[in-house]
Short mmCIF file of C-alpha atoms in Angstrom, two decimals:
data_model
loop_
_atom_site.label_atom_id
_atom_site.label_comp_id
_atom_site.label_asym_id
_atom_site.label_seq_id
_atom_site.Cartn_x
_atom_site.Cartn_y
_atom_site.Cartn_z
CA MET A 1 136.60 79.25 142.02
CA ILE A 2 134.38 82.47 142.84
CA PHE A 3 131.37 80.60 141.82
CA GLU A 4 131.73 78.44 144.90
CA GLU A 5 132.22 80.95 147.37
CA THR A 6 129.10 82.48 149.26
CA TYR A 7 127.86 85.30 151.69
CA THR A 8 125.48 84.20 154.52
CA LEU A 9 122.58 87.18 155.33
CA VAL A 10 121.36 87.80 158.99
CA ASN A 11 118.83 85.04 158.30
CA GLY A 12 120.91 82.27 157.48
CA VAL A 13 120.07 82.12 153.55
CA THR A 14 123.41 81.77 151.37
CA ILE A 15 123.63 84.29 148.65
CA PRO A 16 126.75 83.43 146.05
CA LYS A 17 129.42 85.93 146.34
CA LEU A 18 129.22 87.36 142.46
CA GLY A 19 126.25 88.01 140.75
CA LEU A 20 125.41 88.93 137.21
CA GLY A 21 123.54 92.33 136.78
CA THR A 22 121.02 92.51 133.77
CA TRP A 23 120.51 96.07 133.66
CA PHE A 24 120.02 97.20 129.95
CA ILE A 25 119.67 93.48 128.74
CA ASP A 26 116.71 93.44 126.40
CA ASP A 27 113.80 91.18 127.34
CA ASP A 28 114.17 89.32 124.33
CA LYS A 29 117.74 88.77 125.18
CA ALA A 30 117.85 87.75 128.69
CA ALA A 31 116.91 84.49 128.71
CA ASN A 32 119.66 83.37 126.78
CA ALA A 33 122.01 85.98 128.87
CA VAL A 34 121.01 83.88 131.79
CA CYS A 35 121.40 80.21 130.29
CA ASN A 36 124.88 81.08 129.19
CA ALA A 37 125.74 82.45 132.51
CA VAL A 38 124.52 79.29 134.40
CA GLN A 39 126.70 77.53 131.79
CA ILE A 40 129.96 79.41 132.49
CA GLY A 41 129.01 78.72 136.39
CA TYR A 42 126.93 81.70 137.97
CA ARG A 43 124.20 81.04 140.08
CA HIS A 44 123.21 84.75 141.22
CA PHE A 45 120.93 87.06 139.07
CA ASP A 46 119.99 90.56 139.29
CA THR A 47 117.13 92.18 137.55
CA ALA A 48 114.35 94.73 138.79
CA GLN A 49 110.93 95.31 137.51
CA ALA A 50 112.41 98.97 136.33
CA TYR A 51 114.95 97.03 134.04
CA GLY A 52 111.47 95.82 131.90
CA ASN A 53 113.28 92.29 131.70
CA GLU A 54 112.05 89.95 134.57
CA ARG A 55 110.09 87.99 131.78
CA GLY A 56 113.51 87.23 130.38
CA VAL A 57 115.37 86.76 133.46
CA GLY A 58 112.50 84.05 134.36
CA GLU A 59 112.48 81.76 131.60
CA GLY A 60 116.15 81.91 131.70
CA ILE A 61 115.94 80.53 135.24
CA ARG A 62 113.03 77.96 134.05
CA VAL A 63 114.91 76.55 130.98
CA CYS A 64 118.97 76.74 132.00
CA GLY A 65 118.87 73.22 133.19
CA VAL A 66 120.32 73.81 136.41
CA PRO A 67 117.45 73.08 139.32
CA ARG A 68 115.78 75.92 140.83
CA GLU A 69 116.93 75.71 144.23
CA GLU A 70 120.60 76.19 143.22
CA LEU A 71 120.04 79.64 141.84
CA PHE A 72 119.52 82.79 143.51
CA VAL A 73 117.42 85.28 141.97
CA THR A 74 116.79 88.87 143.01
CA THR A 75 114.45 91.43 141.56
CA LYS A 76 113.39 95.46 143.20
CA LEU A 77 110.13 96.39 143.56
CA ALA A 78 109.50 99.59 141.35
CA ALA A 79 110.95 103.14 143.03
CA GLU A 80 107.17 104.41 142.41
CA ALA A 81 105.39 101.49 144.83
CA LYS A 82 104.90 103.54 147.89
CA THR A 83 101.43 102.14 149.03
CA TYR A 84 100.92 98.51 150.46
CA LYS A 85 98.40 97.78 147.86
CA ASP A 86 100.50 98.69 145.03
CA ALA A 87 103.60 97.16 146.88
CA VAL A 88 101.58 93.63 147.29
CA SER A 89 100.43 94.01 143.69
CA ALA A 90 103.79 94.44 142.34
CA ILE A 91 105.77 91.51 144.02
CA ASP A 92 102.71 89.31 142.62
CA ASP A 93 103.38 90.65 139.24
CA SER A 94 107.02 90.16 139.48
CA LEU A 95 106.65 86.35 140.40
CA ARG A 96 103.45 85.80 137.79
CA VAL A 97 105.78 87.60 135.01
CA MET A 98 108.61 85.83 136.00
CA GLY A 99 106.94 82.49 136.22
CA LEU A 100 108.60 81.74 139.70
CA ASP A 101 107.20 80.15 142.95
CA TYR A 102 109.38 82.35 144.60
CA LEU A 103 112.18 84.81 144.41
CA ASP A 104 115.42 84.45 146.47
CA MET A 105 115.32 88.09 147.17
CA MET A 106 113.37 91.58 146.45
CA LEU A 107 114.64 95.03 147.44
CA ILE A 108 112.96 98.54 147.35
CA HIS A 109 114.45 99.74 144.71
CA SER A 110 114.96 103.23 145.77
CA PRO A 111 113.82 105.42 148.64
CA GLN A 112 112.12 107.87 146.42
CA PRO A 113 110.51 107.40 143.06
CA TRP A 114 112.90 107.92 140.23
CA ALA A 115 111.58 111.31 139.52
CA GLU A 116 112.23 112.60 142.87
CA PHE A 117 115.34 110.78 143.79
CA ARG A 118 117.52 112.57 146.51
CA GLU A 119 115.00 115.09 146.78
CA ALA A 120 113.67 116.23 150.05
CA ASP A 121 110.84 114.23 150.56
CA ARG A 122 112.02 110.85 151.99
CA TYR A 123 108.53 109.08 151.75
CA VAL A 124 108.83 107.69 155.22
CA GLU A 125 105.65 106.26 155.24
CA GLY A 126 105.54 105.21 151.64
CA ASN A 127 108.48 103.25 152.41
CA ARG A 128 107.06 101.55 155.42
CA GLU A 129 103.98 100.78 153.54
CA ALA A 130 106.07 98.86 150.55
CA TRP A 131 108.12 97.21 153.37
CA ARG A 132 105.07 95.87 155.39
CA ALA A 133 104.32 94.00 151.81
CA LEU A 134 108.12 92.63 151.42
CA GLU A 135 107.48 91.48 154.98
CA GLU A 136 104.45 89.57 154.70
CA ALA A 137 105.74 88.21 151.10
CA TYR A 138 108.58 87.08 153.03
CA GLN A 139 106.54 85.28 156.07
CA ALA A 140 104.57 83.74 153.49
CA GLY A 141 107.62 81.96 151.68
CA LYS A 142 107.24 83.84 148.35
CA LEU A 143 110.39 85.57 149.32
CA ARG A 144 113.59 84.06 150.97
CA ALA A 145 115.05 87.34 151.78
CA ILE A 146 114.19 91.01 151.42
CA GLY A 147 116.49 94.55 151.63
CA ILE A 148 116.77 97.92 150.13
CA SER A 149 118.50 99.52 147.52
CA ASN A 150 120.29 102.80 147.35
CA PHE A 151 118.65 104.09 150.93
CA GLU A 152 120.78 106.35 152.67
CA LYS A 153 121.00 106.45 156.71
CA GLU A 154 118.31 108.59 156.86
CA ASP A 155 116.16 106.39 154.85
CA ILE A 156 117.66 103.41 156.69
CA ASP A 157 116.62 104.75 160.07
CA SER A 158 113.42 105.72 159.29
CA LEU A 159 112.75 102.32 158.11
CA LEU A 160 114.41 100.53 161.19
CA ALA A 161 111.85 102.27 163.36
CA GLY A 162 108.81 100.78 161.67
CA CYS A 163 109.62 97.32 160.63
CA THR A 164 109.08 94.03 161.88
CA ILE A 165 111.79 92.37 159.87
CA ALA A 166 115.00 94.35 159.27
CA PRO A 167 116.55 94.65 155.77
CA MET A 168 119.22 91.87 154.98
CA VAL A 169 120.87 93.81 152.25
CA ASN A 170 121.55 97.43 150.88
CA GLN A 171 122.24 97.51 147.39
CA LEU A 172 124.73 100.74 146.32
CA LEU A 173 126.92 102.33 143.76
CA VAL A 174 129.93 101.30 144.78
CA HIS A 175 133.00 101.61 142.47
CA VAL A 176 136.44 102.49 142.13
CA SER A 177 136.42 106.17 142.88
CA ASN A 178 132.78 106.07 144.11
CA THR A 179 132.95 104.09 147.58
CA PRO A 180 130.54 105.18 150.68
CA PHE A 181 132.59 104.30 153.21
CA ALA A 182 130.37 105.56 155.70
CA LEU A 183 127.19 104.40 154.42
CA MET A 184 128.69 100.51 153.97
CA ARG A 185 129.53 100.74 157.54
CA TYR A 186 126.59 101.83 158.55
CA SER A 187 124.57 99.58 156.89
CA GLU A 188 126.69 96.58 157.78
CA ASN A 189 126.41 97.52 161.31
CA LYS A 190 122.83 97.19 160.97
CA GLY A 191 123.06 93.55 159.63
CA MET A 192 122.93 94.16 156.06
CA LEU A 193 125.24 93.05 153.34
CA VAL A 194 126.18 95.64 150.90
CA GLU A 195 125.71 94.35 147.01
CA ALA A 196 127.85 96.69 144.81
CA TYR A 197 126.40 97.60 141.29
CA SER A 198 128.18 99.27 138.36
CA PRO A 199 131.47 97.80 140.05
CA VAL A 200 133.12 99.21 137.14
CA ALA A 201 131.32 102.31 136.58
CA HIS A 202 128.95 101.43 133.74
CA GLY A 203 132.39 101.50 131.93
CA GLU A 204 133.79 104.78 132.95
CA MET A 205 136.79 102.74 134.83
CA LEU A 206 137.79 101.46 131.46
CA LYS A 207 138.96 105.43 130.74
CA ASN A 208 140.94 105.81 134.07
CA PRO A 209 145.22 105.44 133.25
CA THR A 210 145.70 105.00 136.94
CA VAL A 211 143.18 102.00 137.17
CA LYS A 212 144.76 100.57 133.80
CA ALA A 213 148.56 100.99 135.08
CA ILE A 214 147.77 98.96 138.05
CA ALA A 215 145.03 96.28 136.64
CA GLU A 216 148.43 95.87 133.91
CA THR A 217 150.79 95.03 137.68
CA TYR A 218 148.53 92.04 138.18
CA GLY A 219 148.13 90.97 134.74
CA VAL A 220 144.54 91.28 134.83
CA THR A 221 141.46 93.26 132.95
CA ILE A 222 140.28 96.44 134.31
CA PRO A 223 136.86 95.19 135.20
CA GLN A 224 138.67 92.41 137.03
CA LEU A 225 140.77 94.87 139.09
CA CYS A 226 137.50 96.96 140.11
CA ILE A 227 135.37 93.56 140.69
CA ARG A 228 138.14 92.45 143.09
CA TYR A 229 138.51 95.83 144.34
CA THR A 230 134.77 95.51 145.42
CA LEU A 231 135.24 91.99 146.99
CA GLN A 232 137.95 93.21 149.07
CA LEU A 233 135.84 95.79 150.22
CA GLY A 234 133.65 92.57 151.44
CA THR A 235 130.43 93.90 148.95
CA LEU A 236 129.24 91.43 146.57
CA PRO A 237 129.69 92.85 143.42
CA LEU A 238 126.93 92.86 140.52
CA PRO A 239 128.71 93.27 137.35
CA LYS A 240 126.27 93.28 134.29
CA THR A 241 127.02 92.12 130.76
CA ALA A 242 125.17 89.90 128.37
CA ASN A 243 128.66 89.22 126.45
CA PRO A 244 129.39 85.31 127.39
CA ASP A 245 133.33 86.44 126.69
CA HIS A 246 133.04 89.08 129.55
CA MET A 247 131.08 86.87 131.83
CA ARG A 248 134.15 84.25 131.98
CA ASP A 249 136.43 87.27 132.20
CA ASN A 250 134.50 89.15 135.14
CA ALA A 251 135.11 85.64 137.14
CA LYS A 252 138.61 85.48 136.85
CA LEU A 253 139.11 86.73 140.02
CA ASP A 254 141.77 84.37 141.68
CA PHE A 255 144.20 87.25 142.54
CA VAL A 256 144.82 90.06 145.63
CA ILE A 257 145.19 93.52 145.66
CA SER A 258 147.91 94.67 147.69
CA ASP A 259 146.83 96.73 150.72
CA ALA A 260 148.91 99.74 148.96
CA ASP A 261 146.84 99.36 145.77
CA MET A 262 143.87 99.20 147.62
CA GLU A 263 144.43 102.58 149.24
CA THR A 264 145.00 104.06 146.01
CA LEU A 265 141.81 103.09 144.70
CA LYS A 266 140.07 104.29 147.83
CA GLN A 267 141.13 107.45 147.39
CA MET A 268 140.45 107.90 143.72
CA GLU A 269 138.79 111.46 142.72
CA PRO A 270 135.28 110.83 142.24
CA ILE A 271 133.97 110.63 138.97
CA LYS A 272 131.82 113.36 137.70
CA ASP A 273 130.69 112.52 134.45
CA TYR A 274 129.58 109.03 133.56
CA GLY A 275 128.91 109.98 129.86
CA GLU A 276 125.65 109.15 128.22
CA PHE A 277 124.57 107.39 131.37
CA SER A 278 124.78 110.77 133.52
CA ILE A 279 120.92 111.21 132.52
CA PHE A 280 119.97 108.35 134.99
CA PRO A 281 119.22 109.18 138.46
CA VAL A 282 122.12 106.94 140.34
CA TYR A 283 124.88 108.66 138.22
CA GLY A 284 123.45 112.16 139.53
CA GLY A 285 121.01 112.80 136.70
CA LYS A 286 117.35 113.30 136.31
CA LEU A 287 114.88 111.80 134.52
#
């Protein structure tokens, strides 16, 4: 079962190979989603300050009936927290809001504030200040692991040049038709595990006839194929859903995609339109 499989981060911390993403799960529904997922077998949960549901996720972690040490909880530092003082305050705010004594991992959500995502200013000093706050929280035992999200090579190099503790994870947009192979390899070569958010392309893969045809040959759903694809790349998928049926289906991954089909999936044309979600910076839009 996928729930029993883990990766090991460079600091020796183990992390479940499949996580539940919680983007777009409302705060008042997040606790119930976490509890349902725990009953199904999930032990890894991913949220962020930007999602507005840390309180609900934390509540679910506290009341789900599974010991805290058996769960892996990640949140992300707001992309706008680019001073040491703001980052220290934000880290403590997450712990307070979630009602947890520690977090298993915290990431810098983006190298730039969302309104400036992928623009020229790389916020080198701001990221170093935010990272220093994460390093100190890690050393204090508030965080068991620290990492980054949406960081490109330039951002990684700038951070590594000024850090004491190297990032352990880089969480990236990775899905069929959007597989940043060079960045993934670079991150891995620097000791980072790559986590794959939006492995089903925020639902856009459901519309793809080639992916549908390949899924049918294995007798699996399109989401199952897409999640399995990211696993076979060596990444950690974070499919997001509040639907217990989808949670169960997303974890049925005991099949292997052939080398030939993996090559087909790797070479698919990039998605140019994420529909109504194209407004979000990670999908190429501007807030």
